[in-house]
mmCIF file of C-alpha atoms and ligand atoms in Angstrom:
data_model
loop_
_atom_site.group_PDB
_atom_site.id
_atom_site.type_symbol
_atom_site.label_atom_id
_atom_site.label_comp_id
_atom_site.label_asym_id
_atom_site.label_seq_id
_atom_site.Cartn_x
_atom_site.Cartn_y
_atom_site.Cartn_z
ATOM 1 C CA MET L 1272 36.965 12.125 -4.502
ATOM 2 C CA VAL L 1273 36.782 10.226 -1.238
ATOM 3 C CA LEU L 1274 37.101 13.490 0.670
ATOM 4 C CA ALA L 1275 34.189 15.028 -1.183
ATOM 5 C CA VAL L 1276 31.950 12.088 -0.376
ATOM 6 C CA LEU L 1277 32.883 12.227 3.291
ATOM 7 C CA ALA L 1278 32.330 15.978 3.412
ATOM 8 C CA GLY L 1279 28.873 15.414 2.000
ATOM 9 C CA ALA L 1280 28.057 12.768 4.535
ATOM 10 C CA TRP L 1281 29.212 14.946 7.401
ATOM 11 C CA ALA L 1282 27.579 18.163 6.291
ATOM 12 C CA GLU L 1283 25.117 19.473 8.802
ATOM 13 C CA CYS L 1284 21.472 20.358 8.630
ATOM 14 C CA PRO L 1285 20.766 23.782 7.153
ATOM 15 C CA SER L 1286 20.388 26.483 9.792
ATOM 16 C CA GLY L 1287 16.946 26.756 11.339
ATOM 17 C CA GLY L 1288 15.899 30.128 9.947
ATOM 18 C CA ALA L 1289 16.473 29.202 6.312
ATOM 19 C CA ILE L 1290 14.064 26.283 6.310
ATOM 20 C CA SER L 1291 11.455 27.585 8.740
ATOM 21 C CA PRO L 1292 8.838 26.348 9.546
ATOM 22 C CA CYS L 1293 10.480 22.995 8.853
ATOM 23 C CA THR L 1294 13.056 21.578 11.171
ATOM 24 C CA CYS L 1295 15.952 19.345 10.353
ATOM 25 C CA LYS L 1296 17.510 16.801 12.633
ATOM 26 C CA GLU L 1297 20.486 14.625 12.240
ATOM 27 C CA VAL L 1298 19.991 11.334 14.040
ATOM 28 C CA MET L 1299 20.578 7.776 13.069
ATOM 29 C CA PRO L 1300 19.511 6.387 10.667
ATOM 30 C CA GLY L 1301 19.742 9.668 8.756
ATOM 31 C CA ARG L 1302 18.815 13.273 8.241
ATOM 32 C CA THR L 1303 15.151 14.042 8.729
ATOM 33 C CA MET L 1304 13.282 17.092 7.485
ATOM 34 C CA GLU L 1305 10.198 17.545 9.621
ATOM 35 C CA CYS L 1306 7.617 19.994 8.276
ATOM 36 C CA SER L 1307 4.436 19.602 10.323
ATOM 37 C CA ALA L 1308 4.070 23.366 10.592
ATOM 38 C CA ILE L 1309 3.948 23.840 6.810
ATOM 39 C CA THR L 1310 0.601 25.221 5.713
ATOM 40 C CA SER L 1311 0.860 25.576 1.939
ATOM 41 C CA SER L 1312 2.548 23.898 -0.964
ATOM 42 C CA SER L 1313 4.265 27.147 -1.971
ATOM 43 C CA GLN L 1314 5.781 27.271 1.481
ATOM 44 C CA LEU L 1315 7.037 23.727 0.999
ATOM 45 C CA GLN L 1316 8.468 24.643 -2.391
ATOM 46 C CA LYS L 1317 10.218 27.651 -0.866
ATOM 47 C CA VAL L 1318 11.793 25.565 1.873
ATOM 48 C CA PHE L 1319 13.186 23.053 -0.561
ATOM 49 C CA SER L 1320 14.486 25.706 -2.934
ATOM 50 C CA THR L 1321 16.546 27.309 -0.154
ATOM 51 C CA ASP L 1322 20.221 27.159 -0.798
ATOM 52 C CA MET L 1323 21.240 24.392 1.558
ATOM 53 C CA PRO L 1324 24.842 23.428 2.168
ATOM 54 C CA SER L 1325 23.891 19.790 1.739
ATOM 55 C CA PRO L 1326 20.389 19.295 0.376
ATOM 56 C CA ASP L 1327 20.253 15.567 0.998
ATOM 57 C CA PHE L 1328 17.521 14.205 3.177
ATOM 58 C CA GLN L 1329 16.823 10.628 4.003
ATOM 59 C CA PHE L 1330 13.436 11.193 5.598
ATOM 60 C CA PHE L 1331 10.736 13.722 5.009
ATOM 61 C CA GLN L 1332 7.841 13.894 7.438
ATOM 62 C CA ILE L 1333 4.704 15.869 7.856
ATOM 63 C CA VAL L 1334 3.386 14.227 10.951
ATOM 64 C CA LYS L 1335 1.501 16.025 13.630
ATOM 65 C CA LEU L 1336 0.809 14.669 17.041
ATOM 66 C CA SER L 1337 -2.052 17.097 17.378
ATOM 67 C CA GLY L 1338 -3.655 18.895 14.457
ATOM 68 C CA ARG L 1339 -3.181 17.882 10.884
ATOM 69 C CA CYS L 1340 -1.048 18.289 7.823
ATOM 70 C CA SER L 1341 -2.850 21.073 6.004
ATOM 71 C CA LEU L 1342 -1.187 20.780 2.592
ATOM 72 C CA GLU L 1343 -3.567 20.511 -0.335
ATOM 73 C CA LYS L 1344 -1.112 19.670 -3.064
ATOM 74 C CA ILE L 1345 2.448 18.561 -3.322
ATOM 75 C CA PRO L 1346 4.281 20.004 -6.311
ATOM 76 C CA ALA L 1347 6.032 17.368 -8.428
ATOM 77 C CA ASN L 1348 9.779 17.159 -7.876
ATOM 78 C CA VAL L 1349 9.690 19.567 -4.982
ATOM 79 C CA PHE L 1350 12.227 17.686 -2.908
ATOM 80 C CA GLY L 1351 15.315 18.530 -4.908
ATOM 81 C CA ASN L 1352 17.966 15.836 -4.670
ATOM 82 C CA GLU L 1353 16.248 12.677 -5.730
ATOM 83 C CA ASP L 1354 18.868 10.105 -4.861
ATOM 84 C CA THR L 1355 18.857 10.253 -1.083
ATOM 85 C CA MET L 1356 15.253 10.332 0.125
ATOM 86 C CA LEU L 1357 14.317 7.028 1.749
ATOM 87 C CA GLU L 1358 10.944 7.798 3.282
ATOM 88 C CA LEU L 1359 8.169 10.241 2.543
ATOM 89 C CA THR L 1360 5.427 10.509 5.151
ATOM 90 C CA PHE L 1361 2.327 12.690 5.141
ATOM 91 C CA ALA L 1362 0.195 11.650 8.088
ATOM 92 C CA ASP L 1363 -3.361 12.799 8.604
ATOM 93 C CA ALA L 1364 -3.203 15.038 5.524
ATOM 94 C CA ASN L 1365 -6.912 15.785 5.535
ATOM 95 C CA LYS L 1366 -6.743 18.587 2.969
ATOM 96 C CA MET L 1367 -4.694 16.752 0.371
ATOM 97 C CA THR L 1368 -6.753 16.017 -2.739
ATOM 98 C CA SER L 1369 -4.076 14.639 -5.064
ATOM 99 C CA TYR L 1370 -0.463 13.534 -5.146
ATOM 100 C CA PRO L 1371 1.939 13.535 -8.106
ATOM 101 C CA PHE L 1372 2.565 9.780 -7.830
ATOM 102 C CA GLU L 1373 4.318 9.735 -11.210
ATOM 103 C CA SER L 1374 7.098 11.940 -9.835
ATOM 104 C CA LEU L 1375 8.033 9.269 -7.264
ATOM 105 C CA GLY L 1376 9.726 7.495 -10.168
ATOM 106 C CA ASP L 1377 12.552 10.029 -9.961
ATOM 107 C CA MET L 1378 13.324 9.127 -6.362
ATOM 108 C CA HIS L 1379 15.850 6.403 -6.816
ATOM 109 C CA ALA L 1380 16.413 5.540 -3.180
ATOM 110 C CA LEU L 1381 12.823 5.912 -1.956
ATOM 111 C CA TYR L 1382 11.891 2.866 0.110
ATOM 112 C CA LYS L 1383 8.699 3.854 1.898
ATOM 113 C CA PHE L 1384 5.843 6.137 0.869
ATOM 114 C CA PHE L 1385 3.074 6.842 3.367
ATOM 115 C CA LEU L 1386 -0.084 8.979 3.090
ATOM 116 C CA SER L 1387 -2.958 8.772 5.535
ATOM 117 C CA ASN L 1388 -6.408 10.325 5.973
ATOM 118 C CA THR L 1389 -6.291 12.334 2.736
ATOM 119 C CA GLN L 1390 -9.132 13.374 0.408
ATOM 120 C CA ILE L 1391 -7.486 11.584 -2.528
ATOM 121 C CA ASP L 1392 -10.117 9.706 -4.544
ATOM 122 C CA THR L 1393 -8.015 8.435 -7.445
ATOM 123 C CA ILE L 1394 -4.657 6.731 -7.426
ATOM 124 C CA THR L 1395 -2.801 7.444 -10.639
ATOM 125 C CA HIS L 1396 0.284 5.723 -12.024
ATOM 126 C CA PHE L 1397 3.313 5.507 -9.754
ATOM 127 C CA GLY L 1398 6.539 6.328 -11.598
ATOM 128 C CA PRO L 1399 9.041 3.418 -11.625
ATOM 129 C CA ALA L 1400 10.746 4.129 -8.285
ATOM 130 C CA PRO L 1401 13.300 1.308 -8.347
ATOM 131 C CA ASN L 1402 13.577 0.793 -4.594
ATOM 132 C CA LEU L 1403 10.036 1.583 -3.510
ATOM 133 C CA THR L 1404 9.020 -1.316 -1.302
ATOM 134 C CA MET L 1405 6.229 -0.102 0.967
ATOM 135 C CA VAL L 1406 3.328 1.977 -0.281
ATOM 136 C CA SER L 1407 0.461 3.155 1.954
ATOM 137 C CA VAL L 1408 -2.475 5.337 1.031
ATOM 138 C CA THR L 1409 -4.887 4.641 3.873
ATOM 139 C CA GLY L 1410 -7.986 6.128 5.431
ATOM 140 C CA SER L 1411 -8.595 8.236 2.349
ATOM 141 C CA GLN L 1412 -11.380 8.575 -0.258
ATOM 142 C CA VAL L 1413 -9.963 6.245 -2.900
ATOM 143 C CA THR L 1414 -12.623 4.762 -5.166
ATOM 144 C CA THR L 1415 -10.625 4.489 -8.403
ATOM 145 C CA ILE L 1416 -7.190 3.232 -9.304
ATOM 146 C CA GLU L 1417 -5.634 3.752 -12.699
ATOM 147 C CA SER L 1418 -5.039 0.438 -14.462
ATOM 148 C CA GLY L 1419 -1.385 -0.521 -13.964
ATOM 149 C CA ALA L 1420 -0.881 2.139 -11.274
ATOM 150 C CA PHE L 1421 1.595 -0.050 -9.342
ATOM 151 C CA GLU L 1422 2.859 -2.093 -12.270
ATOM 152 C CA ASP L 1423 6.252 -0.400 -12.542
ATOM 153 C CA LEU L 1424 7.260 -0.839 -8.899
ATOM 154 C CA GLY L 1425 9.801 -3.599 -9.334
ATOM 155 C CA ARG L 1426 10.481 -4.097 -5.622
ATOM 156 C CA LEU L 1427 7.038 -3.681 -4.110
ATOM 157 C CA THR L 1428 6.502 -5.880 -1.053
ATOM 158 C CA ARG L 1429 3.606 -4.191 0.731
ATOM 159 C CA LEU L 1430 0.684 -2.230 -0.652
ATOM 160 C CA ASP L 1431 -1.639 -0.900 2.046
ATOM 161 C CA LEU L 1432 -4.932 0.712 1.002
ATOM 162 C CA HIS L 1433 -7.007 -0.130 4.074
ATOM 163 C CA ASP L 1434 -10.032 1.997 5.006
ATOM 164 C CA ASN L 1435 -10.814 3.451 1.594
ATOM 165 C CA PRO L 1436 -14.326 3.373 0.042
ATOM 166 C CA LEU L 1437 -13.301 0.934 -2.692
ATOM 167 C CA THR L 1438 -16.445 -1.014 -3.497
ATOM 168 C CA SER L 1439 -15.380 -2.872 -6.592
ATOM 169 C CA ILE L 1440 -11.867 -3.741 -7.794
ATOM 170 C CA GLU L 1441 -11.504 -3.573 -11.553
ATOM 171 C CA ASP L 1442 -9.257 -5.076 -14.231
ATOM 172 C CA GLY L 1443 -5.603 -4.073 -14.120
ATOM 173 C CA TRP L 1444 -5.748 -2.218 -10.813
ATOM 174 C CA PHE L 1445 -3.240 -4.503 -9.108
ATOM 175 C CA SER L 1446 -1.134 -5.786 -11.969
ATOM 176 C CA SER L 1447 2.415 -6.093 -10.697
ATOM 177 C CA SER L 1448 5.901 -6.762 -11.989
ATOM 178 C CA THR L 1449 7.575 -6.910 -8.607
ATOM 179 C CA SER L 1450 10.401 -9.387 -8.217
ATOM 180 C CA GLU L 1451 9.538 -9.730 -4.517
ATOM 181 C CA SER L 1452 6.899 -11.576 -2.561
ATOM 182 C CA TRP L 1453 4.194 -8.961 -1.911
ATOM 183 C CA ASP L 1454 1.104 -8.508 0.261
ATOM 184 C CA ILE L 1455 -1.911 -6.311 -0.264
ATOM 185 C CA TYR L 1456 -4.026 -4.836 2.551
ATOM 186 C CA LEU L 1457 -7.589 -3.930 1.595
ATOM 187 C CA ASP L 1458 -9.281 -4.320 4.956
ATOM 188 C CA GLY L 1459 -12.207 -2.087 5.873
ATOM 189 C CA CYS L 1460 -12.931 -1.009 2.283
ATOM 190 C CA ASP L 1461 -16.595 -1.955 1.528
ATOM 191 C CA ILE L 1462 -15.453 -4.254 -1.292
ATOM 192 C CA SER L 1463 -17.995 -6.753 -2.590
ATOM 193 C CA GLU L 1464 -16.372 -7.612 -5.878
ATOM 194 C CA ILE L 1465 -12.924 -8.162 -7.377
ATOM 195 C CA SER L 1466 -12.777 -8.596 -11.124
ATOM 196 C CA PRO L 1467 -10.875 -11.721 -12.249
ATOM 197 C CA GLY L 1468 -8.505 -9.410 -14.164
ATOM 198 C CA ALA L 1469 -7.689 -7.188 -11.178
ATOM 199 C CA PHE L 1470 -4.469 -9.092 -10.438
ATOM 200 C CA SER L 1471 -1.936 -10.107 -13.075
ATOM 201 C CA GLY L 1472 1.820 -10.461 -13.459
ATOM 202 C CA THR L 1473 3.310 -11.189 -10.038
ATOM 203 C CA LEU L 1474 0.377 -12.346 -7.921
ATOM 204 C CA PRO L 1475 0.349 -11.350 -4.235
ATOM 205 C CA SER L 1476 1.404 -13.773 -1.484
ATOM 206 C CA GLY L 1477 -1.199 -12.384 0.899
ATOM 207 C CA VAL L 1478 -4.531 -10.648 0.325
ATOM 208 C CA PHE L 1479 -6.062 -9.084 3.440
ATOM 209 C CA LEU L 1480 -9.780 -8.474 2.969
ATOM 210 C CA GLN L 1481 -11.120 -8.327 6.515
ATOM 211 C CA ASN L 1482 -14.302 -6.329 7.125
ATOM 212 C CA ASN L 1483 -15.472 -5.961 3.559
ATOM 213 C CA LYS L 1484 -18.772 -6.855 1.890
ATOM 214 C CA PHE L 1485 -18.048 -10.175 0.211
ATOM 215 C CA THR L 1486 -21.031 -12.505 0.153
ATOM 216 C CA SER L 1487 -19.200 -15.179 -1.831
ATOM 217 C CA ILE L 1488 -15.707 -16.351 -2.821
ATOM 218 C CA PRO L 1489 -15.928 -16.327 -6.617
ATOM 219 C CA GLU L 1490 -13.735 -19.007 -8.175
ATOM 220 C CA ALA L 1491 -12.751 -16.954 -11.230
ATOM 221 C CA THR L 1492 -11.136 -14.318 -9.003
ATOM 222 C CA PHE L 1493 -9.859 -16.345 -6.068
ATOM 223 C CA ARG L 1494 -8.682 -19.647 -7.565
ATOM 224 C CA PRO L 1495 -5.641 -18.115 -9.324
ATOM 225 C CA LEU L 1496 -4.727 -16.262 -6.120
ATOM 226 C CA VAL L 1497 -4.878 -19.260 -3.779
ATOM 227 C CA GLU L 1498 -3.290 -21.590 -6.349
ATOM 228 C CA ASN L 1499 -0.367 -19.192 -6.554
ATOM 229 C CA MET L 1500 -0.098 -19.122 -2.749
ATOM 230 C CA GLU L 1501 -0.138 -22.900 -2.607
ATOM 231 C CA LYS L 1502 2.494 -23.159 -5.324
ATOM 232 C CA ARG L 1503 4.742 -20.700 -3.521
ATOM 233 C CA ALA L 1504 4.331 -22.493 -0.195
ATOM 234 C CA GLU L 1505 5.143 -25.788 -1.872
ATOM 235 C CA ALA L 1506 8.308 -24.269 -3.332
ATOM 236 C CA GLY L 1507 9.305 -23.100 0.165
ATOM 237 C CA GLU L 1508 8.741 -19.439 -0.726
ATOM 238 C CA LEU L 1509 7.081 -16.838 1.484
ATOM 239 C CA SER L 1510 3.332 -17.257 1.257
ATOM 240 C CA HIS L 1511 0.423 -15.982 3.286
ATOM 241 C CA TYR L 1512 -3.318 -16.341 2.613
ATOM 242 C CA VAL L 1513 -6.568 -14.601 1.764
ATOM 243 C CA ASP L 1514 -8.168 -13.297 4.957
ATOM 244 C CA LEU L 1515 -11.958 -12.953 4.809
ATOM 245 C CA GLU L 1516 -12.736 -12.247 8.451
ATOM 246 C CA GLY L 1517 -15.816 -10.083 8.988
ATOM 247 C CA ASN L 1518 -17.418 -10.565 5.559
ATOM 248 C CA PRO L 1519 -21.133 -11.431 5.219
ATOM 249 C CA LEU L 1520 -20.511 -14.746 3.443
ATOM 250 C CA VAL L 1521 -23.478 -16.740 2.234
ATOM 251 C CA CYS L 1522 -22.438 -20.393 2.177
ATOM 252 C CA ASP L 1523 -23.998 -22.366 -0.655
ATOM 253 C CA CYS L 1524 -22.893 -24.407 -3.678
ATOM 254 C CA ASP L 1525 -20.830 -21.456 -4.962
ATOM 255 C CA ILE L 1526 -18.160 -22.003 -2.313
ATOM 256 C CA LYS L 1527 -17.859 -25.756 -2.876
ATOM 257 C CA TRP L 1528 -14.755 -25.316 -5.062
ATOM 258 C CA ILE L 1529 -12.750 -23.926 -2.148
ATOM 259 C CA ALA L 1530 -14.453 -25.522 0.873
ATOM 260 C CA THR L 1531 -13.843 -29.038 -0.474
ATOM 261 C CA SER L 1532 -10.280 -28.507 -1.719
ATOM 262 C CA GLU L 1533 -7.831 -29.901 0.813
ATOM 263 C CA THR L 1534 -4.903 -28.245 -0.908
ATOM 264 C CA LEU L 1535 -6.397 -24.778 -1.419
ATOM 265 C CA LEU L 1536 -8.563 -24.366 1.682
ATOM 266 C CA PRO L 1537 -5.604 -23.574 4.005
ATOM 267 C CA PHE L 1538 -5.010 -20.437 1.934
ATOM 268 C CA VAL L 1539 -8.403 -18.944 2.786
ATOM 269 C CA ARG L 1540 -8.661 -17.966 6.457
ATOM 270 C CA ASN L 1541 -11.453 -16.750 8.720
ATOM 271 C CA ALA L 1542 -14.149 -17.281 6.102
ATOM 272 C CA VAL L 1543 -17.261 -17.692 8.235
ATOM 273 C CA CYS L 1544 -20.794 -18.304 6.942
ATOM 274 C CA THR L 1545 -23.458 -15.817 7.993
ATOM 275 C CA ASN L 1546 -26.542 -17.615 6.665
ATOM 276 C CA GLY L 1547 -29.156 -20.063 7.911
ATOM 277 C CA ASP L 1548 -28.142 -23.179 9.817
ATOM 278 C CA VAL L 1549 -24.459 -22.619 9.184
ATOM 279 C CA ASP L 1550 -24.390 -19.075 10.562
ATOM 280 C CA GLY L 1551 -21.120 -18.724 12.479
ATOM 281 C CA THR L 1552 -19.473 -21.787 10.892
ATOM 282 C CA ASN L 1553 -16.063 -21.495 9.291
ATOM 283 C CA ILE L 1554 -16.118 -22.865 5.725
ATOM 284 C CA ALA L 1555 -13.485 -25.356 6.850
ATOM 285 C CA ASP L 1556 -15.926 -26.835 9.386
ATOM 286 C CA LEU L 1557 -19.060 -27.290 7.277
ATOM 287 C CA PRO L 1558 -20.816 -30.662 7.754
ATOM 288 C CA ALA L 1559 -19.704 -33.428 5.392
ATOM 289 C CA ASP L 1560 -23.045 -33.529 3.559
ATOM 290 C CA PHE L 1561 -23.322 -29.757 3.130
ATOM 291 C CA PHE L 1562 -22.553 -29.892 -0.590
ATOM 292 C CA ALA L 1563 -24.405 -33.178 -1.227
ATOM 293 C CA SER L 1564 -27.016 -31.543 -3.445
ATOM 294 C CA CYS L 1565 -24.649 -29.310 -5.387
HETATM 295 C C1 NAG Y 3049 18.389 0.386 -3.680
HETATM 296 O O1 NAG Y 3049 18.467 -0.702 -2.767
HETATM 297 C C2 NAG Y 3049 19.625 -1.472 -2.870
HETATM 298 C C3 NAG Y 3049 19.478 -2.710 -2.007
HETATM 299 O O2 NAG Y 3049 18.833 -2.435 -0.803
HETATM 300 C C4 NAG Y 3049 20.826 -0.607 -2.496
HETATM 301 O O3 NAG Y 3049 22.013 -1.352 -2.589
HETATM 302 C C5 NAG Y 3049 20.877 0.581 -3.446
HETATM 303 O O4 NAG Y 3049 21.929 1.445 -3.069
HETATM 304 C C6 NAG Y 3049 19.559 1.343 -3.421
HETATM 305 N N1 NAG Y 3049 19.560 2.369 -4.447
HETATM 306 C C7 NAG Y 3049 19.650 3.664 -4.146
HETATM 307 C C8 NAG Y 3049 19.620 4.620 -5.302
HETATM 308 O O5 NAG Y 3049 19.740 4.056 -3.022
#
């Protein structure tokens, strides 16, 4: 039994020809399959259905230093052994229009999932990958997220969707059951609105909203978020803040609830007014009588 396990751990990469155009390298921290030269999903399927002496990979990468990943689709369950893959990376995949997110639930060791610069416009439900901690789908065309898409990721700590054309965040999109402290990155997304029901379950410890289109800080959406951050900080747990740098905020009576709350204000950072006399003023530095007529 012990011998078999050791033999598995020491088995070498499959020979080059069999998995061409992918390459396999064995370096710490594990065995990496690198497939930047793959041009079609059937080619990918063929590589992974080759008879390999030890079909266990810890890392799978399609990353090109020059040029792009030209895959359009990834077949579900293409990667064979589902208990060893730690990271899946498809960088600059500018032809990819969808991903079988549900099938990630079968990857029991998967820790990090990374897609960038794809044509994906909809994020569907992620299968319950028990160890999936970091999820990135950035620089893509995402405008819609299935309600509860990330809800079954019990160990999520970082969700990065920056630089997608998300204009409005709707109910259920970011409901979470993670047992960890988690942060969400939505910077550079054109967002002007987050529905009060967008977040539920485990609320995030940090919400990064730099360079969006918020003109206000609506209480119904943001109070539960910053109250949760304050509560966590008070309990000595990891807690960050809501970052609103680079949003066209109009400061008026609508922001009184946060600007005048000594306990909650520290959990909103870089919120700067862009209107009238207070143009350029952080909401934390508004004159004492600013809300006198509210
Ligand atoms: C999931 O992560 C835990 C803790 O990091 C680790 O002990 C466990 O082996 C991982 N599960 C799999 C299937 O790799």
